Tab-separated table of C-alpha atoms in Angstrom:
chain	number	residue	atom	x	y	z
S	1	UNK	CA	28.227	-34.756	33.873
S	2	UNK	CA	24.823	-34.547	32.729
S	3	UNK	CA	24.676	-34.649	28.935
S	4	UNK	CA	23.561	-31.992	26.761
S	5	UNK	CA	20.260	-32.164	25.622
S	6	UNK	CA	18.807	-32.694	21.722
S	7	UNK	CA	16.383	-29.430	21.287
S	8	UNK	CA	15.394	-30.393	17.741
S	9	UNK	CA	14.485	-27.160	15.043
S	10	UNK	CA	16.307	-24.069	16.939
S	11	UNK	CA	12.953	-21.894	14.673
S	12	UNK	CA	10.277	-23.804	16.751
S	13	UNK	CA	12.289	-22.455	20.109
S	14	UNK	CA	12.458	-19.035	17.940
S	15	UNK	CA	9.632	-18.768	16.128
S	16	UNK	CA	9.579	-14.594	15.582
S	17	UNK	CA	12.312	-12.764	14.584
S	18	UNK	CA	12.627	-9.044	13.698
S	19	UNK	CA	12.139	-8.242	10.478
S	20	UNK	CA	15.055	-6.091	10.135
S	21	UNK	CA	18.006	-8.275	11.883
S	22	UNK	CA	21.149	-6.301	11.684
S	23	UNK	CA	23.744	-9.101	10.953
S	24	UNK	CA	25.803	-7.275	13.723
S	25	UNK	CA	22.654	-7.127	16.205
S	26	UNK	CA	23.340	-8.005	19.530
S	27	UNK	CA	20.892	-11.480	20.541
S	28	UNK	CA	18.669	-11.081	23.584
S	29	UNK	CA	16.813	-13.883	24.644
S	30	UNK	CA	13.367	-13.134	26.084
S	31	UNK	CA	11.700	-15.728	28.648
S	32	UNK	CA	7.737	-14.614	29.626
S	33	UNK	CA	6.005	-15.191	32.547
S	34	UNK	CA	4.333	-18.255	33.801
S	35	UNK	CA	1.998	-19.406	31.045
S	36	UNK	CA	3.143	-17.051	28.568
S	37	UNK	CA	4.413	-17.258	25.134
S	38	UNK	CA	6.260	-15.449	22.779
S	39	UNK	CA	4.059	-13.027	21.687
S	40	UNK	CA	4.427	-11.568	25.067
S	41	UNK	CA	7.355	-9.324	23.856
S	42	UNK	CA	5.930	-8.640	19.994
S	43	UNK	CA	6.313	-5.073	20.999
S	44	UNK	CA	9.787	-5.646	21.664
S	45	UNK	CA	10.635	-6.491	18.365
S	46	UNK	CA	12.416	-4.035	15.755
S	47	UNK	CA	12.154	-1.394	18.930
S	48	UNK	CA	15.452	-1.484	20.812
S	49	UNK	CA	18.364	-0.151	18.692
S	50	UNK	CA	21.258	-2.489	17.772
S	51	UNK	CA	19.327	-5.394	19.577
S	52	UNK	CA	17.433	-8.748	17.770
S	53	UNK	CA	15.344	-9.256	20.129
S	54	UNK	CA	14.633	-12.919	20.012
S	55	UNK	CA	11.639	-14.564	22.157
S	56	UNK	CA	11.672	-18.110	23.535
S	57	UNK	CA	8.579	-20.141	22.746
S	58	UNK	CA	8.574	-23.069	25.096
S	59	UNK	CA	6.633	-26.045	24.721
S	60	UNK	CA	2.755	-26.476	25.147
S	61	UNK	CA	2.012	-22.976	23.821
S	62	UNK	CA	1.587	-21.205	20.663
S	63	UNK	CA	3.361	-22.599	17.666
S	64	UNK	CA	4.471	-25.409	19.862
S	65	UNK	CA	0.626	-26.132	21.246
S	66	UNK	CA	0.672	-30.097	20.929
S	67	UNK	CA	3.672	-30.363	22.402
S	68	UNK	CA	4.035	-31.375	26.292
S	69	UNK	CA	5.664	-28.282	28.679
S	70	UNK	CA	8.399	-28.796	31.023
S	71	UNK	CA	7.756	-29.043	34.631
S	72	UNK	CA	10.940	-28.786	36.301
S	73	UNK	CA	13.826	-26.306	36.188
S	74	UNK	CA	16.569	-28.464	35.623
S	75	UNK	CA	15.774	-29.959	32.074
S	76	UNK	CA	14.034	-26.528	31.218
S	77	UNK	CA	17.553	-24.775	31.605
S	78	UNK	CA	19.373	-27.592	29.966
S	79	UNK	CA	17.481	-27.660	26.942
S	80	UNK	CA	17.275	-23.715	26.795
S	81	UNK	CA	21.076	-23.373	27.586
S	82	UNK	CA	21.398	-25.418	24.430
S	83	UNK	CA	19.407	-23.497	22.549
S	84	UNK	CA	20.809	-19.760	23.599
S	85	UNK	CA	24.907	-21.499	23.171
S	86	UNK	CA	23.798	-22.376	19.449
S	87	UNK	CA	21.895	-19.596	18.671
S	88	UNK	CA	23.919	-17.228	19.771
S	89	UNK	CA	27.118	-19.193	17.600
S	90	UNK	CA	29.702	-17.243	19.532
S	91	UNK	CA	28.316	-14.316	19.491
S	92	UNK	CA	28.008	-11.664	22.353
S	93	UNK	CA	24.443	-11.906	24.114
S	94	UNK	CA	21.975	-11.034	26.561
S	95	UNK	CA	18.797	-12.936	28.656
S	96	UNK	CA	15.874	-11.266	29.663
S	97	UNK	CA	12.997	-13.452	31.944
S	98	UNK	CA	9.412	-11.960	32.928
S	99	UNK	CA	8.525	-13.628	36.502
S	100	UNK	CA	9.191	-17.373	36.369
S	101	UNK	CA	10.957	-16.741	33.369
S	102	UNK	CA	13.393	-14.560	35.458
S	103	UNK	CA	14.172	-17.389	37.681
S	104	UNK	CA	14.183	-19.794	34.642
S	105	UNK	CA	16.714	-17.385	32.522
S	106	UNK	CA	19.177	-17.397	35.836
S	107	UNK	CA	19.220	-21.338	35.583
S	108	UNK	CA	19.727	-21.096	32.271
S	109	UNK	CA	23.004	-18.539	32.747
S	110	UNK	CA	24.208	-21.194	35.112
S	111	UNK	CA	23.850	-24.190	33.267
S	112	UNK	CA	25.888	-22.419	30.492
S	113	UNK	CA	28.766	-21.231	33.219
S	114	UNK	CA	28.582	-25.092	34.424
S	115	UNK	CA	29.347	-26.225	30.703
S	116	UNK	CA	32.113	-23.700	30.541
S	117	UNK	CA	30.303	-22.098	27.145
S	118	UNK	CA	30.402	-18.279	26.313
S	119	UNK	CA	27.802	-16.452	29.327
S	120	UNK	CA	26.015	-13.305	28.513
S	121	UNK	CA	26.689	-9.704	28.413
S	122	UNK	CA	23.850	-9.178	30.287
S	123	UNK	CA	21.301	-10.385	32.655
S	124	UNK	CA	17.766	-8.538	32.873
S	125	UNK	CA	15.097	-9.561	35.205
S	126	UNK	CA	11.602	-8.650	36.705
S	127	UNK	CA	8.637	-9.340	38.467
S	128	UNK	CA	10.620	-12.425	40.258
S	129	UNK	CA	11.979	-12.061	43.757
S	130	UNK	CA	15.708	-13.314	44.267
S	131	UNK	CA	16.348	-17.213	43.719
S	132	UNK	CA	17.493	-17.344	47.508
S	133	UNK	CA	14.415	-15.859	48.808
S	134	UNK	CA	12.224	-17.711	50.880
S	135	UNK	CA	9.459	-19.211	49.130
S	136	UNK	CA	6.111	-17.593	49.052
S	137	UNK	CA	2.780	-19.127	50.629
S	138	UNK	CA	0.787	-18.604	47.570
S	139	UNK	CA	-1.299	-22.487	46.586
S	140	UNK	CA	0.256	-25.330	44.985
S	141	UNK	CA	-0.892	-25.112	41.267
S	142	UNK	CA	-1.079	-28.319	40.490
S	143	UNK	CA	-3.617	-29.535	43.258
S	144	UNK	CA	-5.804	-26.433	42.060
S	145	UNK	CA	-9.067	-26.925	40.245
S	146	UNK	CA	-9.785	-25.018	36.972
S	147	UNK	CA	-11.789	-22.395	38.530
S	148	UNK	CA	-9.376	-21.896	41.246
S	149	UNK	CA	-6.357	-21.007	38.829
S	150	UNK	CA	-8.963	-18.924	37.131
S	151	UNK	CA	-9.618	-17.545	40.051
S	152	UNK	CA	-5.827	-16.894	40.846
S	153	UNK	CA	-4.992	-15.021	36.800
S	154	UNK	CA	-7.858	-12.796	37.773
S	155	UNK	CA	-6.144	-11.856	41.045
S	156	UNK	CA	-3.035	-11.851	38.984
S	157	UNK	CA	-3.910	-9.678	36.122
S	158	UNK	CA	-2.525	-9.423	32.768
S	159	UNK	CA	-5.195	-12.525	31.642
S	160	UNK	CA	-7.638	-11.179	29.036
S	161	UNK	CA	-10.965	-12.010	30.446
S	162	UNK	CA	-12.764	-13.415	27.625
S	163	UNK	CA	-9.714	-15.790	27.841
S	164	UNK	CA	-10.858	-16.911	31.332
S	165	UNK	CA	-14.666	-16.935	30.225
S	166	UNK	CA	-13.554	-19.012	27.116
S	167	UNK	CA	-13.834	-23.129	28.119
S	168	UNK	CA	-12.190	-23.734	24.752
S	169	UNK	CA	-9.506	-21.118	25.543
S	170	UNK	CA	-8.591	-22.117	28.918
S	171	UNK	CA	-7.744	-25.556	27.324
S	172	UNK	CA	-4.803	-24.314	25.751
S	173	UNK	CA	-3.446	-21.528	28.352
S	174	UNK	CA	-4.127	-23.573	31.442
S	175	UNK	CA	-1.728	-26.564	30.795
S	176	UNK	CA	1.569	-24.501	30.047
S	177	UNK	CA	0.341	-22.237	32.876
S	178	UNK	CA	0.448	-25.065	35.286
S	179	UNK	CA	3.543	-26.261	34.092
S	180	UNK	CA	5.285	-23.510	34.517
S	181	UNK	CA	3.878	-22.768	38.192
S	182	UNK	CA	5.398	-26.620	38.815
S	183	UNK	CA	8.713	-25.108	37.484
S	184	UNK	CA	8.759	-22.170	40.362
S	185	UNK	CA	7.236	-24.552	42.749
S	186	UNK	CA	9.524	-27.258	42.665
S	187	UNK	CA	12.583	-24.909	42.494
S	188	UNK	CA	15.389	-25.600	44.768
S	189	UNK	CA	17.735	-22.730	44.921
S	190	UNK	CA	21.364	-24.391	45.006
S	191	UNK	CA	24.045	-21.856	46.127
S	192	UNK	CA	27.001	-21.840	43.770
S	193	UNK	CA	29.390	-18.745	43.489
S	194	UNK	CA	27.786	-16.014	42.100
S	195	UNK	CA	28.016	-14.674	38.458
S	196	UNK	CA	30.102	-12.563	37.114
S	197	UNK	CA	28.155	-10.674	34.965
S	198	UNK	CA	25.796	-7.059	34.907
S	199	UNK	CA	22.397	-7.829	36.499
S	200	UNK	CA	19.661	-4.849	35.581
S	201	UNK	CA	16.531	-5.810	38.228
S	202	UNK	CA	13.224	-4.047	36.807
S	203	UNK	CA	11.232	-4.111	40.078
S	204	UNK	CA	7.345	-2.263	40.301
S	205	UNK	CA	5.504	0.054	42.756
S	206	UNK	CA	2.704	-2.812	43.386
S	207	UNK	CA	3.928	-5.987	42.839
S	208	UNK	CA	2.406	-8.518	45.872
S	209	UNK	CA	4.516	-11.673	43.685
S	210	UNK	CA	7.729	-9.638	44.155
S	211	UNK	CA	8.408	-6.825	46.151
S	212	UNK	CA	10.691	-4.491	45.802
S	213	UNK	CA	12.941	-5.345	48.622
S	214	UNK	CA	13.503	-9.142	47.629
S	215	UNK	CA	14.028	-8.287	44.091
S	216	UNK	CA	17.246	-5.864	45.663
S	217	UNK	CA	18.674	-9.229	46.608
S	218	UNK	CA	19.602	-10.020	43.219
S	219	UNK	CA	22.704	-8.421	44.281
S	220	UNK	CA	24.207	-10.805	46.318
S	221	UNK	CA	23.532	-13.300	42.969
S	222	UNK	CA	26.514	-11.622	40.915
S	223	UNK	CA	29.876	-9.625	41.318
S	224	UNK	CA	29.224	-7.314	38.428
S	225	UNK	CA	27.292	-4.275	38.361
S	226	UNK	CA	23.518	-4.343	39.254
S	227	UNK	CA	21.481	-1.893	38.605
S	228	UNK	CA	17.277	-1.664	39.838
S	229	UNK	CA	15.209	0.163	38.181
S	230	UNK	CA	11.029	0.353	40.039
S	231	UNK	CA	8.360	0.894	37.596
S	232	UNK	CA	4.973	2.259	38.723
S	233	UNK	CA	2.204	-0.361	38.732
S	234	UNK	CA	1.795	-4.035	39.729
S	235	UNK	CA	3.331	-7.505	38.480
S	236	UNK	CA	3.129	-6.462	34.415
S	237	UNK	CA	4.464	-2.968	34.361
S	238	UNK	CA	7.137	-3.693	31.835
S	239	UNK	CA	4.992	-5.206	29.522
S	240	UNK	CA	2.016	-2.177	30.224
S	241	UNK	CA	5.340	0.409	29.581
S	242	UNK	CA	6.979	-1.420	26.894
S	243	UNK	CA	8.198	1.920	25.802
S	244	UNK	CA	9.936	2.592	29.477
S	245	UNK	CA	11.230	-1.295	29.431
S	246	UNK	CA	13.071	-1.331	26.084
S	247	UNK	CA	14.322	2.178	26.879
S	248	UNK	CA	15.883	0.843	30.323
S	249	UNK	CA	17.138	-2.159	28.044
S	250	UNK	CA	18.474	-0.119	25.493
S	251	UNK	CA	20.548	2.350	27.935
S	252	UNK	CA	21.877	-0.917	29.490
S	253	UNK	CA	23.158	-2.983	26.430
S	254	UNK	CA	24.526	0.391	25.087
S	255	UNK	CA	28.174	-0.333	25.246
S	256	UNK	CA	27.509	-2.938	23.695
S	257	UNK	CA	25.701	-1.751	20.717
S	258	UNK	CA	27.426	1.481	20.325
S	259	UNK	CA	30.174	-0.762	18.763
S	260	UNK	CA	28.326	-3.473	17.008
């Protein structure tokens, strides 16, 4: 048995949390996309009812700048199973992942069910085809040079430009970027039975990184409910309708919040 790994401060995993935690506020974990950080759900915060929405800040970005990202999924879900199990004290819970941080926040669920600690209430995902989907063609990120992955977050979208015109900038948002791209890259799906827990799959109109039809295979990943939902736009609709996403989040944890 692999042991469980030392995290260090739970606040530098956490850095941002609502202002107004109710002391009976259902936890949900956020995990961004590839590159991204936890500001990525500040409009999350103090918006869904009965919920603390807590973001992840991994390593290498951020608060946590000087510090060296993970680049496989393996000791990225052990440390962040860790980190959700304590957080969360005992405490009923829910996951959210963006993109790679869908596929990471699965791992993560996993890794807890494998230690035989408390799962979730709730798994949300989007933007990120099922884990048992074929992988995609798209380049290997880490043979890519800097113009090239510039190249690819223009194609991608979501990337402020003056962020790509920025040498300085690109310093700091290419390394965790890569990282994370070695994380989905080097992923080997490993069927094990599936969970047992609600799945809610937010899928969009346009999204060429995960279409709609492989993100409806997220079914076969649980026995409990799953529910899609397909937003209107390309690979960041939930974050360009925040107000649609935390609505769709809120109707979804309401069981659970209705008797907090």
């Amino acid at each position: 048995m692999t042991a469980t790994p030392v995290v260090g401060d739970i606040s530098r995993w956490i850095p941002v949390r609502p202002r107004n935690t109710e002391l009976d506020a259902l936890p949900l974990f956020c995990l961004p996309h590839a590159g991204g950080a936890a500001s990525a759900f500040r409009s999350f915060q103090d918006s869904v009812p009965g919920v603390a929405v807590l973001p992840l800040q991994l390593p290498g970005r951020e608060n946590r700048l000087r510090e060296t990202p993970y680049q496989d999924m393996e000791s990225l879900a052990a440390a962040l199973a860790t980190v959700v199990v304590t957080e969360a004290a005992g405490r009923p819970y829910a996951i959210y992942g963006h993109s790679v941080g869908a596929l990471v926040a699965f791992e993560t669920v996993r890794t807890i069910r494998r230690r035989g600690r408390q799962q979730p209430v709730h798994l949300f995902v989007s933007g990120c085809s099922a884990p048992s989907s074929p992988p995609d063609d798209e380049p290997v990120v880490a043979g890519m040079a800097t113009s090239e992955v510039v190249q690819m977050l223009r194609r991608l979208g979501g990337t402020p430009e003056w962020l790509l015109a920025d040498a300085g900038a690109l310093e700091m948002i290419l390394p965790p970027f890569r990282a994370d791209f070695s994380v989905k890259q080097t992923y080997d799906y490993r069927p094990e039975p599936p969970l047992t827990i609600p799945v809610t799959v937010l899928a969009s109109t346009d999204d060429p990184r995960a279409p709609v039809v492989l993100q409806e295979q997220w079914n076969e990943h649980t026995v409990g409910p799953v529910q899609q939902h397909v937003l209107t736009g390309g690979h960041f609709a939930v974050y360009e309708q925040a107000a649609l996403t935390r609505s769709l989040i809120s109707e979804a944890l309401a069981l659970w919040t209705a008797y907090r």
